[in-house]
mmCIF file with all atom_site columns, C-alpha atoms in Angstrom:
data_model
loop_
_atom_site.group_PDB
_atom_site.id
_atom_site.type_symbol
_atom_site.label_atom_id
_atom_site.label_alt_id
_atom_site.label_comp_id
_atom_site.label_asym_id
_atom_site.label_entity_id
_atom_site.label_seq_id
_atom_site.pdbx_PDB_ins_code
_atom_site.Cartn_x
_atom_site.Cartn_y
_atom_site.Cartn_z
_atom_site.occupancy
_atom_site.B_iso_or_equiv
_atom_site.pdbx_formal_charge
_atom_site.auth_seq_id
_atom_site.auth_comp_id
_atom_site.auth_asym_id
_atom_site.auth_atom_id
_atom_site.pdbx_PDB_model_num
ATOM 1   C CA . GLN A 1 1   ? 30.622 0.321   -11.350 1.00 79.00 ? 1353 GLN A CA 1
ATOM 2   C CA . LYS A 1 2   ? 27.593 1.145   -9.238  1.00 84.00 ? 1354 LYS A CA 1
ATOM 3   C CA . LYS A 1 3   ? 24.607 3.154   -10.472 1.00 87.00 ? 1355 LYS A CA 1
ATOM 4   C CA . GLN A 1 4   ? 21.829 5.112   -8.806  1.00 90.00 ? 1356 GLN A CA 1
ATOM 5   C CA . GLY A 1 5   ? 19.711 2.850   -6.586  1.00 91.00 ? 1357 GLY A CA 1
ATOM 6   C CA . ASP A 1 6   ? 22.388 0.194   -6.173  1.00 92.00 ? 1358 ASP A CA 1
ATOM 7   C CA . GLN A 1 7   ? 23.032 -0.843  -2.596  1.00 94.00 ? 1359 GLN A CA 1
ATOM 8   C CA . ILE A 1 8   ? 26.011 -2.089  -0.669  1.00 94.00 ? 1360 ILE A CA 1
ATOM 9   C CA . THR A 1 9   ? 26.217 -3.529  2.832   1.00 96.00 ? 1361 THR A CA 1
ATOM 10  C CA . ILE A 1 10  ? 28.437 -1.720  5.313   1.00 96.00 ? 1362 ILE A CA 1
ATOM 11  C CA . THR A 1 11  ? 29.788 -3.776  8.239   1.00 97.00 ? 1363 THR A CA 1
ATOM 12  C CA . CYS A 1 12  ? 31.170 -1.916  11.251  1.00 96.00 ? 1364 CYS A CA 1
ATOM 13  C CA . ASN A 1 13  ? 34.491 -2.951  12.771  1.00 95.00 ? 1365 ASN A CA 1
ATOM 14  C CA . SER A 1 14  ? 34.459 -5.009  15.963  1.00 91.00 ? 1366 SER A CA 1
ATOM 15  C CA . GLY A 1 15  ? 33.425 -2.889  18.962  1.00 90.00 ? 1367 GLY A CA 1
ATOM 16  C CA . TYR A 1 16  ? 31.334 -0.518  16.818  1.00 94.00 ? 1368 TYR A CA 1
ATOM 17  C CA . HIS A 1 17  ? 27.678 -0.375  15.737  1.00 94.00 ? 1369 HIS A CA 1
ATOM 18  C CA . VAL A 1 18  ? 25.616 1.670   13.289  1.00 96.00 ? 1370 VAL A CA 1
ATOM 19  C CA . SER A 1 19  ? 24.708 5.088   14.715  1.00 94.00 ? 1371 SER A CA 1
ATOM 20  C CA . GLY A 1 20  ? 21.127 5.111   16.007  1.00 92.00 ? 1372 GLY A CA 1
ATOM 21  C CA . SER A 1 21  ? 20.943 1.315   15.974  1.00 92.00 ? 1373 SER A CA 1
ATOM 22  C CA . THR A 1 22  ? 22.327 -1.696  17.783  1.00 90.00 ? 1374 THR A CA 1
ATOM 23  C CA . SER A 1 23  ? 23.084 -3.407  14.480  1.00 94.00 ? 1375 SER A CA 1
ATOM 24  C CA . THR A 1 24  ? 26.635 -3.789  13.209  1.00 95.00 ? 1376 THR A CA 1
ATOM 25  C CA . THR A 1 25  ? 25.572 -3.746  9.539   1.00 96.00 ? 1377 THR A CA 1
ATOM 26  C CA . ALA A 1 26  ? 23.606 -1.287  7.399   1.00 96.00 ? 1378 ALA A CA 1
ATOM 27  C CA . THR A 1 27  ? 22.776 -0.693  3.761   1.00 95.00 ? 1379 THR A CA 1
ATOM 28  C CA . SER A 1 28  ? 24.061 2.329   1.851   1.00 95.00 ? 1380 SER A CA 1
ATOM 29  C CA . THR A 1 29  ? 22.327 3.367   -1.374  1.00 95.00 ? 1381 THR A CA 1
ATOM 30  C CA . CYS A 1 30  ? 23.881 5.094   -4.392  1.00 94.00 ? 1382 CYS A CA 1
ATOM 31  C CA . LYS A 1 31  ? 22.173 8.484   -4.777  1.00 94.00 ? 1383 LYS A CA 1
ATOM 32  C CA . GLU A 1 32  ? 21.370 10.439  -7.957  1.00 92.00 ? 1384 GLU A CA 1
ATOM 33  C CA . ASP A 1 33  ? 24.455 12.659  -7.527  1.00 93.00 ? 1385 ASP A CA 1
ATOM 34  C CA . GLY A 1 34  ? 26.722 9.581   -7.382  1.00 90.00 ? 1386 GLY A CA 1
ATOM 35  C CA . SER A 1 35  ? 27.337 9.751   -3.622  1.00 93.00 ? 1387 SER A CA 1
ATOM 36  C CA . TRP A 1 36  ? 26.200 7.169   -1.086  1.00 94.00 ? 1388 TRP A CA 1
ATOM 37  C CA . THR A 1 37  ? 23.750 7.498   1.794   1.00 94.00 ? 1389 THR A CA 1
ATOM 38  C CA . LEU A 1 38  ? 25.662 8.027   4.994   1.00 93.00 ? 1390 LEU A CA 1
ATOM 39  C CA . VAL A 1 39  ? 26.257 5.085   7.293   1.00 94.00 ? 1391 VAL A CA 1
ATOM 40  C CA . GLN A 1 40  ? 28.177 5.986   10.412  1.00 96.00 ? 1392 GLN A CA 1
ATOM 41  C CA . CYS A 1 41  ? 29.700 3.407   12.742  1.00 96.00 ? 1393 CYS A CA 1
ATOM 42  C CA . VAL A 1 42  ? 30.153 4.571   16.345  1.00 95.00 ? 1394 VAL A CA 1
ATOM 43  C CA . ASP A 1 43  ? 31.917 3.069   19.344  1.00 93.00 ? 1395 ASP A CA 1
ATOM 44  C CA . ILE A 1 44  ? 29.876 0.704   21.498  1.00 90.00 ? 1396 ILE A CA 1
ATOM 45  C CA . ASP A 1 45  ? 30.150 1.856   25.116  1.00 90.00 ? 1397 ASP A CA 1
ATOM 46  C CA . GLU A 1 46  ? 30.407 -1.563  26.743  1.00 88.00 ? 1398 GLU A CA 1
ATOM 47  C CA . CYS A 1 47  ? 30.620 0.114   30.142  1.00 91.00 ? 1399 CYS A CA 1
ATOM 48  C CA . SER A 1 48  ? 27.099 1.511   29.841  1.00 89.00 ? 1400 SER A CA 1
ATOM 49  C CA . THR A 1 49  ? 25.747 -2.042  29.652  1.00 77.00 ? 1401 THR A CA 1
ATOM 50  C CA . THR A 1 50  ? 26.118 -4.986  31.976  1.00 70.00 ? 1402 THR A CA 1
ATOM 51  C CA . LYS A 1 51  ? 27.620 -7.049  29.132  1.00 74.00 ? 1403 LYS A CA 1
ATOM 52  C CA . HIS A 1 52  ? 31.211 -6.037  29.903  1.00 81.00 ? 1404 HIS A CA 1
ATOM 53  C CA . GLY A 1 53  ? 31.600 -8.504  32.773  1.00 84.00 ? 1405 GLY A CA 1
ATOM 54  C CA . CYS A 1 54  ? 34.489 -6.770  34.557  1.00 90.00 ? 1406 CYS A CA 1
ATOM 55  C CA . LEU A 1 55  ? 35.448 -8.792  37.617  1.00 89.00 ? 1407 LEU A CA 1
ATOM 56  C CA . ASP A 1 56  ? 34.941 -7.796  41.257  1.00 90.00 ? 1408 ASP A CA 1
ATOM 57  C CA . ASN A 1 57  ? 37.139 -4.960  42.555  1.00 92.00 ? 1409 ASN A CA 1
ATOM 58  C CA . SER A 1 58  ? 37.642 -3.494  39.067  1.00 93.00 ? 1410 SER A CA 1
ATOM 59  C CA . ARG A 1 59  ? 35.942 -0.799  37.011  1.00 92.00 ? 1411 ARG A CA 1
ATOM 60  C CA . CYS A 1 60  ? 34.969 -0.711  33.345  1.00 93.00 ? 1412 CYS A CA 1
ATOM 61  C CA . THR A 1 61  ? 36.785 1.879   31.218  1.00 93.00 ? 1413 THR A CA 1
ATOM 62  C CA . ASP A 1 62  ? 35.503 2.368   27.671  1.00 92.00 ? 1414 ASP A CA 1
ATOM 63  C CA . THR A 1 63  ? 38.104 2.606   24.893  1.00 92.00 ? 1415 THR A CA 1
ATOM 64  C CA . ALA A 1 64  ? 37.729 3.011   21.129  1.00 91.00 ? 1416 ALA A CA 1
ATOM 65  C CA . GLY A 1 65  ? 36.275 -0.290  19.936  1.00 90.00 ? 1417 GLY A CA 1
ATOM 66  C CA . SER A 1 66  ? 36.759 -2.099  23.228  1.00 90.00 ? 1418 SER A CA 1
ATOM 67  C CA . TYR A 1 67  ? 37.083 -1.645  26.996  1.00 90.00 ? 1419 TYR A CA 1
ATOM 68  C CA . THR A 1 68  ? 39.459 -2.391  29.852  1.00 91.00 ? 1420 THR A CA 1
ATOM 69  C CA . CYS A 1 69  ? 38.915 -3.440  33.475  1.00 92.00 ? 1421 CYS A CA 1
ATOM 70  C CA . PRO A 1 70  ? 41.663 -1.891  35.603  1.00 93.00 ? 1422 PRO A CA 1
ATOM 71  C CA . CYS A 1 71  ? 41.663 -2.823  39.272  1.00 92.00 ? 1423 CYS A CA 1
ATOM 72  C CA . ASN A 1 72  ? 40.294 -0.368  41.807  1.00 93.00 ? 1424 ASN A CA 1
ATOM 73  C CA . THR A 1 73  ? 42.704 1.538   44.053  1.00 91.00 ? 1425 THR A CA 1
ATOM 74  C CA . GLY A 1 74  ? 44.193 -0.796  46.633  1.00 87.00 ? 1426 GLY A CA 1
ATOM 75  C CA . TYR A 1 75  ? 43.962 -3.844  44.366  1.00 88.00 ? 1427 TYR A CA 1
ATOM 76  C CA . THR A 1 76  ? 46.360 -5.381  41.842  1.00 85.00 ? 1428 THR A CA 1
ATOM 77  C CA . GLY A 1 77  ? 45.965 -7.732  38.888  1.00 85.00 ? 1429 GLY A CA 1
ATOM 78  C CA . ASN A 1 78  ? 43.592 -7.657  35.938  1.00 86.00 ? 1430 ASN A CA 1
ATOM 79  C CA . GLY A 1 79  ? 39.826 -7.380  36.176  1.00 88.00 ? 1431 GLY A CA 1
ATOM 80  C CA . PHE A 1 80  ? 39.210 -8.320  32.525  1.00 84.00 ? 1432 PHE A CA 1
ATOM 81  C CA . PRO A 1 81  ? 36.851 -11.293 32.149  1.00 78.00 ? 1433 PRO A CA 1
ATOM 82  C CA . GLY A 1 82  ? 38.467 -14.529 31.007  1.00 76.00 ? 1434 GLY A CA 1
ATOM 83  C CA . THR A 1 83  ? 41.881 -13.781 32.494  1.00 72.00 ? 1435 THR A CA 1
ATOM 84  C CA . GLU A 1 84  ? 43.424 -16.010 35.131  1.00 72.00 ? 1436 GLU A CA 1
ATOM 85  C CA . ASP A 1 85  ? 44.503 -12.991 37.124  1.00 72.00 ? 1437 ASP A CA 1
ATOM 86  C CA . GLN A 1 86  ? 41.921 -11.117 39.148  1.00 86.00 ? 1438 GLN A CA 1
ATOM 87  C CA . CYS A 1 87  ? 41.920 -7.974  41.250  1.00 88.00 ? 1439 CYS A CA 1
ATOM 88  C CA . LEU A 1 88  ? 43.326 -8.898  44.644  1.00 85.00 ? 1440 LEU A CA 1
ATOM 89  C CA . ARG A 1 89  ? 43.770 -6.687  47.702  1.00 83.00 ? 1441 ARG A CA 1
ATOM 90  C CA . VAL A 1 90  ? 47.252 -5.180  48.010  1.00 80.00 ? 1442 VAL A CA 1
ATOM 91  C CA . CYS A 1 91  ? 48.883 -5.824  51.393  1.00 74.00 ? 1443 CYS A CA 1
ATOM 92  C CA . THR A 1 92  ? 50.915 -2.737  52.246  1.00 66.00 ? 1444 THR A CA 1
ATOM 93  C CA . LEU A 1 93  ? 51.464 -3.300  55.958  1.00 63.00 ? 1445 LEU A CA 1
ATOM 94  C CA . SER A 1 94  ? 53.704 -5.996  57.409  1.00 63.00 ? 1446 SER A CA 1
ATOM 95  C CA . PRO A 1 95  ? 52.028 -8.136  60.040  1.00 66.00 ? 1447 PRO A CA 1
ATOM 96  C CA . GLN A 1 96  ? 52.862 -7.206  63.613  1.00 68.00 ? 1448 GLN A CA 1
ATOM 97  C CA . VAL A 1 97  ? 54.421 -10.279 65.182  1.00 71.00 ? 1449 VAL A CA 1
ATOM 98  C CA . GLY A 1 98  ? 56.206 -10.205 68.506  1.00 75.00 ? 1450 GLY A CA 1
ATOM 99  C CA . ASN A 1 99  ? 59.216 -12.406 69.219  1.00 78.00 ? 1451 ASN A CA 1
ATOM 100 C CA . ALA A 1 100 ? 59.747 -13.270 65.575  1.00 76.00 ? 1452 ALA A CA 1
ATOM 101 C CA . ALA A 1 101 ? 61.515 -12.156 62.407  1.00 74.00 ? 1453 ALA A CA 1
ATOM 102 C CA . ILE A 1 102 ? 59.620 -11.655 59.164  1.00 72.00 ? 1454 ILE A CA 1
ATOM 103 C CA . SER A 1 103 ? 61.349 -12.337 55.862  1.00 69.00 ? 1455 SER A CA 1
ATOM 104 C CA . GLN A 1 104 ? 60.243 -11.903 52.246  1.00 61.00 ? 1456 GLN A CA 1
ATOM 105 C CA . THR A 1 105 ? 58.319 -8.715  53.021  1.00 54.00 ? 1457 THR A CA 1
ATOM 106 C CA . ALA A 1 106 ? 60.156 -6.489  50.559  1.00 52.00 ? 1458 ALA A CA 1
ATOM 107 C CA . GLY A 1 107 ? 57.883 -5.152  47.856  1.00 58.00 ? 1459 GLY A CA 1
ATOM 108 C CA . GLN A 1 108 ? 54.172 -5.161  47.413  1.00 64.00 ? 1460 GLN A CA 1
ATOM 109 C CA . LYS A 1 109 ? 52.243 -8.301  48.309  1.00 70.00 ? 1461 LYS A CA 1
ATOM 110 C CA . LYS A 1 110 ? 48.754 -9.228  47.216  1.00 71.00 ? 1462 LYS A CA 1
ATOM 111 C CA . GLN A 1 111 ? 45.997 -11.187 48.868  1.00 70.00 ? 1463 GLN A CA 1
ATOM 112 C CA . GLY A 1 112 ? 47.043 -14.834 49.047  1.00 73.00 ? 1464 GLY A CA 1
ATOM 113 C CA . ASP A 1 113 ? 50.825 -14.186 48.922  1.00 74.00 ? 1465 ASP A CA 1
ATOM 114 C CA . LYS A 1 114 ? 52.787 -15.809 51.711  1.00 74.00 ? 1466 LYS A CA 1
ATOM 115 C CA . ILE A 1 115 ? 55.579 -14.511 53.899  1.00 73.00 ? 1467 ILE A CA 1
ATOM 116 C CA . VAL A 1 116 ? 57.945 -16.415 56.186  1.00 75.00 ? 1468 VAL A CA 1
ATOM 117 C CA . ILE A 1 117 ? 57.847 -15.753 59.920  1.00 76.00 ? 1469 ILE A CA 1
ATOM 118 C CA . THR A 1 118 ? 60.693 -17.241 61.969  1.00 79.00 ? 1470 THR A CA 1
ATOM 119 C CA . CYS A 1 119 ? 60.254 -17.439 65.719  1.00 81.00 ? 1471 CYS A CA 1
ATOM 120 C CA . ASN A 1 120 ? 63.039 -16.041 67.866  1.00 82.00 ? 1472 ASN A CA 1
ATOM 121 C CA . SER A 1 121 ? 65.029 -18.601 69.827  1.00 83.00 ? 1473 SER A CA 1
ATOM 122 C CA . GLY A 1 122 ? 62.919 -20.032 72.635  1.00 82.00 ? 1474 GLY A CA 1
ATOM 123 C CA . TYR A 1 123 ? 59.577 -19.294 70.920  1.00 79.00 ? 1475 TYR A CA 1
ATOM 124 C CA . HIS A 1 124 ? 57.279 -21.389 68.743  1.00 75.00 ? 1476 HIS A CA 1
ATOM 125 C CA . VAL A 1 125 ? 53.915 -20.972 67.076  1.00 71.00 ? 1477 VAL A CA 1
ATOM 126 C CA . ARG A 1 126 ? 50.936 -22.450 68.872  1.00 69.00 ? 1478 ARG A CA 1
ATOM 127 C CA . GLY A 1 127 ? 47.869 -21.985 66.699  1.00 63.00 ? 1479 GLY A CA 1
ATOM 128 C CA . SER A 1 128 ? 48.045 -18.358 65.672  1.00 58.00 ? 1480 SER A CA 1
ATOM 129 C CA . VAL A 1 129 ? 49.698 -17.245 68.926  1.00 50.00 ? 1481 VAL A CA 1
ATOM 130 C CA . PHE A 1 130 ? 53.472 -17.015 69.570  1.00 46.00 ? 1482 PHE A CA 1
ATOM 131 C CA . THR A 1 131 ? 54.394 -18.422 72.971  1.00 50.00 ? 1483 THR A CA 1
ATOM 132 C CA . ARG A 1 132 ? 57.621 -18.875 74.907  1.00 49.00 ? 1484 ARG A CA 1
ATOM 133 C CA . THR A 1 133 ? 58.771 -22.462 75.360  1.00 48.00 ? 1485 THR A CA 1
ATOM 134 C CA . ASN A 1 134 ? 60.572 -23.986 78.321  1.00 40.00 ? 1486 ASN A CA 1
ATOM 135 C CA . SER A 1 135 ? 63.724 -25.021 76.512  1.00 34.00 ? 1487 SER A CA 1
ATOM 136 C CA . THR A 1 136 ? 65.953 -24.881 79.562  1.00 30.00 ? 1488 THR A CA 1
ATOM 137 C CA . CYS A 1 137 ? 65.656 -26.122 83.167  1.00 19.00 ? 1489 CYS A CA 1
#
């Protein structure tokens, strides 16, 4: 049992710090009336500092005790630091290719995804340009 003047150490949960301080621990003292001095732990707003480390093309969103890094509009993936995924540009338009058929374009594609372009009969790819070939005399 604690008596007046005794002290205990309060440790805030992860993602929180002592109000009015950057410390995550504080001392509370037993008062004459048997109550304890107030120690209040408050959420750390990681987004207000540069410590969050959200990746490019994402934004920091503060949550209770933590934060998230959702991708900006037009990007897909995960902008949270330490994840393999990253925020990549979403490709919403199919490439315009004459004299060819494009397959595997259904659904949303992201930067780096590949599609298959098949030249129409009598055409082939030369560099990045589709040209007609002389396949007959």
